[in-house]
Coordinates of C-alpha atoms and ligand atoms in Angstrom, one line a residue:
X1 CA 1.6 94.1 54.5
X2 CA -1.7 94.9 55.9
X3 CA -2.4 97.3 53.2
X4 CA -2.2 95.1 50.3
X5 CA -3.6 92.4 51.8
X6 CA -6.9 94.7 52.5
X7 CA -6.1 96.0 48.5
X8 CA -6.4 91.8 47.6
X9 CA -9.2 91.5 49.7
X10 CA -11.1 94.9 48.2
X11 CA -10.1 93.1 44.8
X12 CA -11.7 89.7 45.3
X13 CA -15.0 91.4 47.1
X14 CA -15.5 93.6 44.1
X15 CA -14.6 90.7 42.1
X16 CA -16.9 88.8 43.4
X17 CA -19.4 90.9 44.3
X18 CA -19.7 94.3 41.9
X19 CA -18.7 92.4 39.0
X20 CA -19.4 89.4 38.1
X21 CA -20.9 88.5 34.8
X22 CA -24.7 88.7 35.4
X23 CA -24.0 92.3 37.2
X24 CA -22.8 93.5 33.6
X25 CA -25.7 92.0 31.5
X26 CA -28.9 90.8 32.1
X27 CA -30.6 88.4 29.9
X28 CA -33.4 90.2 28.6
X29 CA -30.7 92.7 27.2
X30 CA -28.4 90.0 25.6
X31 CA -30.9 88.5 23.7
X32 CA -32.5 92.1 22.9
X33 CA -33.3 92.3 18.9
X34 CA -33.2 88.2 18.9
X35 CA -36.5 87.6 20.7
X36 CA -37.9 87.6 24.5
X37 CA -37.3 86.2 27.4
X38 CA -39.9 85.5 29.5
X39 CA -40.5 83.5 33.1
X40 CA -44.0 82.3 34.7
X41 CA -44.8 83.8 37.4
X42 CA -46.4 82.8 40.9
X43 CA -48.8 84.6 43.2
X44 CA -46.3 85.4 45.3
X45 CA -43.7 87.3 42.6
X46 CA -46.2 89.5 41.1
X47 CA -47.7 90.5 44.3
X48 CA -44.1 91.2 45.3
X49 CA -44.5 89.2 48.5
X50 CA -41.4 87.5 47.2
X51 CA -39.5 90.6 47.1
X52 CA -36.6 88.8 45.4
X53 CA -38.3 86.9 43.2
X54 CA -40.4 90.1 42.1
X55 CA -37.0 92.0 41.4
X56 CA -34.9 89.4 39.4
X57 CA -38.1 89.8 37.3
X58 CA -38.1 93.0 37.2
X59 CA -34.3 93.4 36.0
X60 CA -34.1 90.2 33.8
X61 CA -37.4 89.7 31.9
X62 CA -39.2 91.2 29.6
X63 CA -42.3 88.8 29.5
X64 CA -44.2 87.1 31.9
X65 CA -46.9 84.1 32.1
X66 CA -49.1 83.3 35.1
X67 CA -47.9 79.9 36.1
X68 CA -52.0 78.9 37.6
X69 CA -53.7 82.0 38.0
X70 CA -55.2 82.0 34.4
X71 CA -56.5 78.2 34.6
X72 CA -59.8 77.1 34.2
X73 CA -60.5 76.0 37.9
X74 CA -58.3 79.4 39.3
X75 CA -60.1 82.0 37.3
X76 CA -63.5 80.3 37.0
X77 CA -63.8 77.4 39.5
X78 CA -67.7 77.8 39.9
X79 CA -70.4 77.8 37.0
X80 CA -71.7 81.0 38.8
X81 CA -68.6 82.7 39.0
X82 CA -65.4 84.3 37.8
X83 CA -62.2 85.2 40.5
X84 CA -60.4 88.2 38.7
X85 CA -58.7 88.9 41.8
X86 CA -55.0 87.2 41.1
X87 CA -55.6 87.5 37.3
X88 CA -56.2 91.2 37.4
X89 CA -53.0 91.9 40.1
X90 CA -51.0 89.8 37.4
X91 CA -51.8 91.9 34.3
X92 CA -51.0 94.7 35.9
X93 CA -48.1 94.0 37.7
X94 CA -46.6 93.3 33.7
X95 CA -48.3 97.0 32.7
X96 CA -46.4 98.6 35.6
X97 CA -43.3 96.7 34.6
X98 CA -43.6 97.0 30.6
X99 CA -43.6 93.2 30.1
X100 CA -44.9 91.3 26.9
X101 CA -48.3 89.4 29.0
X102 CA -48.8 86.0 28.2
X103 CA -52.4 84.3 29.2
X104 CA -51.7 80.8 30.0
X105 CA -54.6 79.1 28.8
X106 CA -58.1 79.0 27.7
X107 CA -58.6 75.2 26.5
X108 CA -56.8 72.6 28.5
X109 CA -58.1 69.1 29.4
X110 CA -56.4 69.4 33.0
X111 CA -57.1 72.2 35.6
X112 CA -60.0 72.5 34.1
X113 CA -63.5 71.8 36.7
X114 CA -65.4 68.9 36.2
X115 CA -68.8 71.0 36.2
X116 CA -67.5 72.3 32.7
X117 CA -68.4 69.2 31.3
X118 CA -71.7 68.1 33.4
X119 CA -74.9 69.3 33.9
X120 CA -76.7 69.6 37.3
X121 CA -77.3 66.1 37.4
X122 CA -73.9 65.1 36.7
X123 CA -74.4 63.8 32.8
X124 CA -72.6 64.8 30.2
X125 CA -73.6 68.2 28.5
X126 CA -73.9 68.2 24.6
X127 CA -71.9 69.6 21.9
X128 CA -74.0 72.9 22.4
X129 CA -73.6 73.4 25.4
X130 CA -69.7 73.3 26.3
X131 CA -69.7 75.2 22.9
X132 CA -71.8 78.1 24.8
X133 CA -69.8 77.6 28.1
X134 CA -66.7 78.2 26.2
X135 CA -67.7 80.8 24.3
X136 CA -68.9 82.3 27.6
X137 CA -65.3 81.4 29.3
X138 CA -62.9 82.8 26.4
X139 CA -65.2 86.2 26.0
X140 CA -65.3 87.1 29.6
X141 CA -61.7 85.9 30.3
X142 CA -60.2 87.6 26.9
X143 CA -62.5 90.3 26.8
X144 CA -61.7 91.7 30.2
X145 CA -58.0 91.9 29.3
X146 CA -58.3 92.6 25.9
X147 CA -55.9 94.9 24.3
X148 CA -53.8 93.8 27.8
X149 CA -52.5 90.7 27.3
X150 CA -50.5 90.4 24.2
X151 CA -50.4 86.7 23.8
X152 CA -53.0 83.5 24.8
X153 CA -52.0 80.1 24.9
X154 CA -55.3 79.1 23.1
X155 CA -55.4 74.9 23.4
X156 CA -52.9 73.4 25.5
X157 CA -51.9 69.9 24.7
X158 CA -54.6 68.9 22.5
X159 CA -52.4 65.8 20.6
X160 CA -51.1 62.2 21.9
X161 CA -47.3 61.8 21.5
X162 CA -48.4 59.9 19.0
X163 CA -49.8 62.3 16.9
X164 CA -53.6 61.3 16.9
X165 CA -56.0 64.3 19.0
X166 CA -55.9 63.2 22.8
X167 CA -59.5 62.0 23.7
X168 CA -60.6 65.1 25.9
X169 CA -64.0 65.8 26.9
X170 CA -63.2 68.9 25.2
X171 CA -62.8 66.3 21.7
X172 CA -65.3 63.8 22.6
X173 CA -68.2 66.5 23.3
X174 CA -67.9 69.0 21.0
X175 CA -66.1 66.8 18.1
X176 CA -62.3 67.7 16.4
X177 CA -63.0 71.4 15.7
X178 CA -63.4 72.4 19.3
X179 CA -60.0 73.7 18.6
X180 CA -60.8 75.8 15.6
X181 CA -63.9 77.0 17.4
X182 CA -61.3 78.1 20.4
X183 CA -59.2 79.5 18.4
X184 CA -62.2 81.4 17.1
X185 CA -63.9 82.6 19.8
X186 CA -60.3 84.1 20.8
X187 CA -60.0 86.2 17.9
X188 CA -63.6 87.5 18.9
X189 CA -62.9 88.2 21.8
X190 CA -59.6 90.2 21.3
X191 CA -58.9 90.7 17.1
X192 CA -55.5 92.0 17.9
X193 CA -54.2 89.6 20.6
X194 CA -51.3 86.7 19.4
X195 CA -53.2 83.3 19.2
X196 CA -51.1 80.7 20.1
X197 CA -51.0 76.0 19.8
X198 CA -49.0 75.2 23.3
X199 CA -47.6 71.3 23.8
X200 CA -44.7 69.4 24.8
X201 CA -42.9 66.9 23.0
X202 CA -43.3 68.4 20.0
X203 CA -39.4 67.8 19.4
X204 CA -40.3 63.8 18.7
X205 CA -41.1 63.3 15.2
X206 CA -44.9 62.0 15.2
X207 CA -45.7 64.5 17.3
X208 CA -44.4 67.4 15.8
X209 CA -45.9 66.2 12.0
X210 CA -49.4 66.2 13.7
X211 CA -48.9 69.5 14.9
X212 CA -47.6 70.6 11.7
X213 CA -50.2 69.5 10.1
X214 CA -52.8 70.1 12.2
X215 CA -51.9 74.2 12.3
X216 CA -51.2 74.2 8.4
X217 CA -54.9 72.5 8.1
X218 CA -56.5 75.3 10.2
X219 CA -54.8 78.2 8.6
X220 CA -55.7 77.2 5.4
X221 CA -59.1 77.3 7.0
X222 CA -58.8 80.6 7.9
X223 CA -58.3 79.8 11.4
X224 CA -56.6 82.3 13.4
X225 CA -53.3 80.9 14.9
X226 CA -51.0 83.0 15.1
X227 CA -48.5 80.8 16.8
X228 CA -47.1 77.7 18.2
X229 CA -45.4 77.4 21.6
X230 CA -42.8 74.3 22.4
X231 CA -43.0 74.4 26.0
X232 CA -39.8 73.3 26.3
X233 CA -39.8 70.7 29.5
X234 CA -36.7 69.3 28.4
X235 CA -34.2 66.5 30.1
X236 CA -30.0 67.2 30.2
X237 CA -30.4 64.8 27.0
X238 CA -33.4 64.9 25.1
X239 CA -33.9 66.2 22.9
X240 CA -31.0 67.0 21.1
X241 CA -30.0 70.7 19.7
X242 CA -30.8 68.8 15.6
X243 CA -33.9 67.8 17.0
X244 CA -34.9 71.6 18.5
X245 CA -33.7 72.7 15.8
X246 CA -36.0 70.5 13.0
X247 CA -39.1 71.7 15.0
X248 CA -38.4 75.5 15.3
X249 CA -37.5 75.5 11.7
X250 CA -40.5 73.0 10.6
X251 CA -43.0 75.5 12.7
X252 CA -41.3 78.7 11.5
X253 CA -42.0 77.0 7.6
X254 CA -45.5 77.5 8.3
X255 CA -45.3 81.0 8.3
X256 CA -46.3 80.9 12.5
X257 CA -44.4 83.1 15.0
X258 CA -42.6 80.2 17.0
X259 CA -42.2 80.5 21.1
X260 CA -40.4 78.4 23.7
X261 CA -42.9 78.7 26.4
X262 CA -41.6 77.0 29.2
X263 CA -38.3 75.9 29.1
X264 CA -36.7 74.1 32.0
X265 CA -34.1 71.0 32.0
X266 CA -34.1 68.7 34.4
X267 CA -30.7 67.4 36.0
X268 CA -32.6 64.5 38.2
X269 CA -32.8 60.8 37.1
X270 CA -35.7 60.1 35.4
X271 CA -38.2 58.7 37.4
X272 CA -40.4 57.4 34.5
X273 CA -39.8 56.3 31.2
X274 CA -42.0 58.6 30.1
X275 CA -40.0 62.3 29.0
X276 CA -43.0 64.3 28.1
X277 CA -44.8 66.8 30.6
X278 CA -48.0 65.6 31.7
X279 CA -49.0 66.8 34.7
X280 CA -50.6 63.2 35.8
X281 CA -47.8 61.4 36.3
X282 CA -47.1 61.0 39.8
X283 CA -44.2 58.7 40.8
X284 CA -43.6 58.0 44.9
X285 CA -40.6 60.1 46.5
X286 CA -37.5 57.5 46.9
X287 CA -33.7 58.5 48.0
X288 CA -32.3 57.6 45.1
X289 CA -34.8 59.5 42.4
X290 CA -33.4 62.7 44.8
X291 CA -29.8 62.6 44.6
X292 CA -28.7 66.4 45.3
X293 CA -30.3 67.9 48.4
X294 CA -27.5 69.4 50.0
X295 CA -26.4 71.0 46.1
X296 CA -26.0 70.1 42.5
X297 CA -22.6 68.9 42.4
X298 CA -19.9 70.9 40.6
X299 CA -19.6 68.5 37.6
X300 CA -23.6 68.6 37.1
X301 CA -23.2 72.4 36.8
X302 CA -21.0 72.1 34.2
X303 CA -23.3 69.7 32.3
X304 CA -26.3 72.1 32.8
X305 CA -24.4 75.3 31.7
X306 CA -23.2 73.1 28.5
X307 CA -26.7 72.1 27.7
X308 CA -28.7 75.4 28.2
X309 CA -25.3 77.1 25.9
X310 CA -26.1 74.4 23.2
X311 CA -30.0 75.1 23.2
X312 CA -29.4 78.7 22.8
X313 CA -27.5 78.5 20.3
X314 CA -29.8 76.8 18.5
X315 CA -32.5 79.5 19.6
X316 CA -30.0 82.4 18.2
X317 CA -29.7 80.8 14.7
X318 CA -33.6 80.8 14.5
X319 CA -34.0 83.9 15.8
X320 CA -35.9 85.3 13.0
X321 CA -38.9 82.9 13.8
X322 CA -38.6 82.7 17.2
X323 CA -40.7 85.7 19.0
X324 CA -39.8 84.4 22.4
X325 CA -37.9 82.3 25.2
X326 CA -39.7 82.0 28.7
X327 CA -38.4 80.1 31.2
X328 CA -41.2 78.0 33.3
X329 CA -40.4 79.6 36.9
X330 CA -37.9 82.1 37.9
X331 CA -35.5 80.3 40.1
X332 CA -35.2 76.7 41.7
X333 CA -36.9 76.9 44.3
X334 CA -40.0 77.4 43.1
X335 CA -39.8 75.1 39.8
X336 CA -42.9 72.9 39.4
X337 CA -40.1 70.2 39.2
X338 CA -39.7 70.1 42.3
X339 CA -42.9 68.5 42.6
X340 CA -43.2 66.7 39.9
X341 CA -43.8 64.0 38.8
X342 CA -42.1 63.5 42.4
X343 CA -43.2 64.9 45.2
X344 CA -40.7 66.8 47.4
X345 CA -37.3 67.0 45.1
X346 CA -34.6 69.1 45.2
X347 CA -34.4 70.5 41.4
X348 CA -32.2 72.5 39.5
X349 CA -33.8 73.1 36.4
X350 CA -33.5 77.0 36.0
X351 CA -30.6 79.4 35.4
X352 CA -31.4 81.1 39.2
X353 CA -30.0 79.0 42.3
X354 CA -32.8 78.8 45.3
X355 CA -31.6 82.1 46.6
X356 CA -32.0 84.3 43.5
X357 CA -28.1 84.1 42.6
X358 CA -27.7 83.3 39.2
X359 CA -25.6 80.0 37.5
X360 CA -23.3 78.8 35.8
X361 CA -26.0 77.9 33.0
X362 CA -26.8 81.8 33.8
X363 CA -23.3 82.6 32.3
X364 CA -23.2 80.1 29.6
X365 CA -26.7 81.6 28.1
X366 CA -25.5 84.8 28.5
X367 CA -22.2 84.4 26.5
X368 CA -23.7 83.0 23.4
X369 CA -25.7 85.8 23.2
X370 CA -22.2 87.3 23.5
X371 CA -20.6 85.5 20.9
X372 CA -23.2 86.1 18.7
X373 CA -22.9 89.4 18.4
X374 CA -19.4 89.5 18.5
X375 CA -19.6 87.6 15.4
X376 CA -22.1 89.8 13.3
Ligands
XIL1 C1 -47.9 73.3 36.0 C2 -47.7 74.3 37.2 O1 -46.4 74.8 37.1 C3 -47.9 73.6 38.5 O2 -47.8 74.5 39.6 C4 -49.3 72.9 38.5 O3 -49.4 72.1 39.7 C5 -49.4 72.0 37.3 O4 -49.2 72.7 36.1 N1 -47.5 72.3 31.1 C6 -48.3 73.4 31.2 C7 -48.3 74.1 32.5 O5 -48.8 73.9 30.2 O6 -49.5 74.8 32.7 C8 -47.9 73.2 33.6 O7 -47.8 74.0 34.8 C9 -46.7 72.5 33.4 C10 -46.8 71.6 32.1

């Protein structure tokens, strides 16, 4: 009697513990010869202060973006000077670990220092000017990791959902081709490196025509992009695997390698009407917008796991054009979206719980990839 009950119990531990699915696979592996998967990366993961964090990297991903540490105001927050420091400990923690390194991103209207745009006096600096300053920014930054980091998101978020160029002081300054001119001095600055257009909501329609158009127009100028990332910030449902699907293939048309370079879904209820990702929107922290602090119920599990199974499968069917998948934070805990655009959620938007263990939205990604190639 006591025997086989220990023999039941041996069972279920190593059931449980030795050999569950993610144990057997890891995700970088399944999709292995389909495209990349990637995660950003805190301080703390590729210092390896967060041993965990640093590990599940380690053993799941094989590409990594800095979630700050390449911004504007982190790697150049004064006009007199440049912090390598974090930059410099994250390039090489993705040399020492033989991971596709992403540099998240040169042109960007947020996290970017006011002084960029302003003279001592606090006027407005001329087209010139913020031309020089970021030509000076993109050599220095590319050209001390050139040949290092594989990939730069170039311009960040340079349309309006609506399709028209957002008013930046990057736009109003230097005039429309201050993104060609990025793109330009990229290519300068590291001839080999990716080039990549990064935005949200490029699912919705008028957005995604603009950006169409907009990379076709520069390419046939000779402007080197080399690709475009959706980042991916998507809600349990929006948008829909046909509408994913229209913009991977509409971007992979162009002849572009095509990227998901942030992907998260949030589970909350929305706390805007809004469903793209800027990072201004800031909405006050009430009960109801944060329903599941002590756990994501069972059920919402479910609906997660069903929703990341139906975006990969779309991913999988594009896989020819798409050169990447990288999740925007390793696991829930230290999702942006847990702070935005609330302050001081509990979100679940990754396929990692808070302690590192992985989902059932883990599982569900990792059997399409599964299925796929059972059916080849
Ligand atoms: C986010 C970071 O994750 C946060 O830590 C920071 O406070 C704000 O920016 N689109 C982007 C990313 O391109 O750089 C943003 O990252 C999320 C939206």
């Amino acid at each position: 009697m006591m025997f086989s009950r220990s023999i039941v119990l041996a069972t279920l531990v190593v059931g449980r513990l030795c050999l569950p699915l993610h144990a057997q696979t890891t995700l970088k592996d399944a999709y292995q010869g389909s495209f990349r998967i990637g995660a950003a990366l805190s301080q703390a993961i590729y210092t390896e202060s967060d041993a965990t964090g640093a590990a599940l990297v380690k053993a799941q991903f094989n590409s990594i973006t800095p979630d700050n540490d390449l911004k504007w105001e982190r790697i150049h927050p004064t006009p007199q000077g440049f912090e390598f420091g974090p930059a410099d400990r994250y390039v090489e923690f993705g040399e020492k670990n033989h991971m596709f390194i992403i540099g998240h991103c040169l042109v960007w209207h947020n996290q970017t220092p006011r002084w960029v745009f302003e003279d001592d006096k606090g006027n407005p600096v001329g087209r010139e000017e913020l031309l020089r300053r970021m030509h000076d920014h993109i050599q220095t930054v590319v050209g001390r990791y050139k040949g290092r980091v594989n990939g730069w998101d170039v311009v960040n978020e340079a349309l309006n959902d609506d399709g028209t160029l957002r008013q930046t002081a990057w736009r109003k300054i230097i005039g429309e081709d201050y993104v060609a001119k990025a793109f330009e001095f990229a290519h300068e600055a590291d001839p080999k490196a990716d080039l990549y257009y990064n935005d949200y909501s490029l699912e919705d329609e008028a957005k995604r025509n603009a950006a169409t158009e907009l990379i076709r127009k520069l390419r046939a100028e000779g402007v080197p992009v080399t690709g475009v990332g959706l980042q991916g910030h998507y809600k349990i449902d929006w948008p829909s695997p046909d509408q994913v699907d229209a913009t991977i293939g509409a971007f992979a048309k162009l002849g572009v390698k095509v990227m998901v370079t942030e992907l998260d879904v949030d589970v909350l209820p929305s706390a805007i009407q809004y469903r793209g990702a800027d990072i201004s929107a800031n909405v006050e922290l009430q009960p109801k917008l944060n329903p599941y602090t002590n756990g994501l119920p069972d059920s919402v599990q479910q609906t997660l796991a069903k929703r990341y199974a139906d975006l990969f499968g779309v991913f999988l069917k594009h896989r020819a054009a798409l050169a990447r998948v990288t999740f925007w934070g390793v696991t829930d805990a230290s999702s942006w979206l847990n702070n935005w655009p609330v302050r001081g959620r509990t979100s679940y938007p990754l396929l990692f719980d808070r302690d590192g263990r992985p989902k059932l939205a883990f599982d569900a990604v990792i059997k399409v990839a599964r299925g796929a190639s059972a059916a080849k």
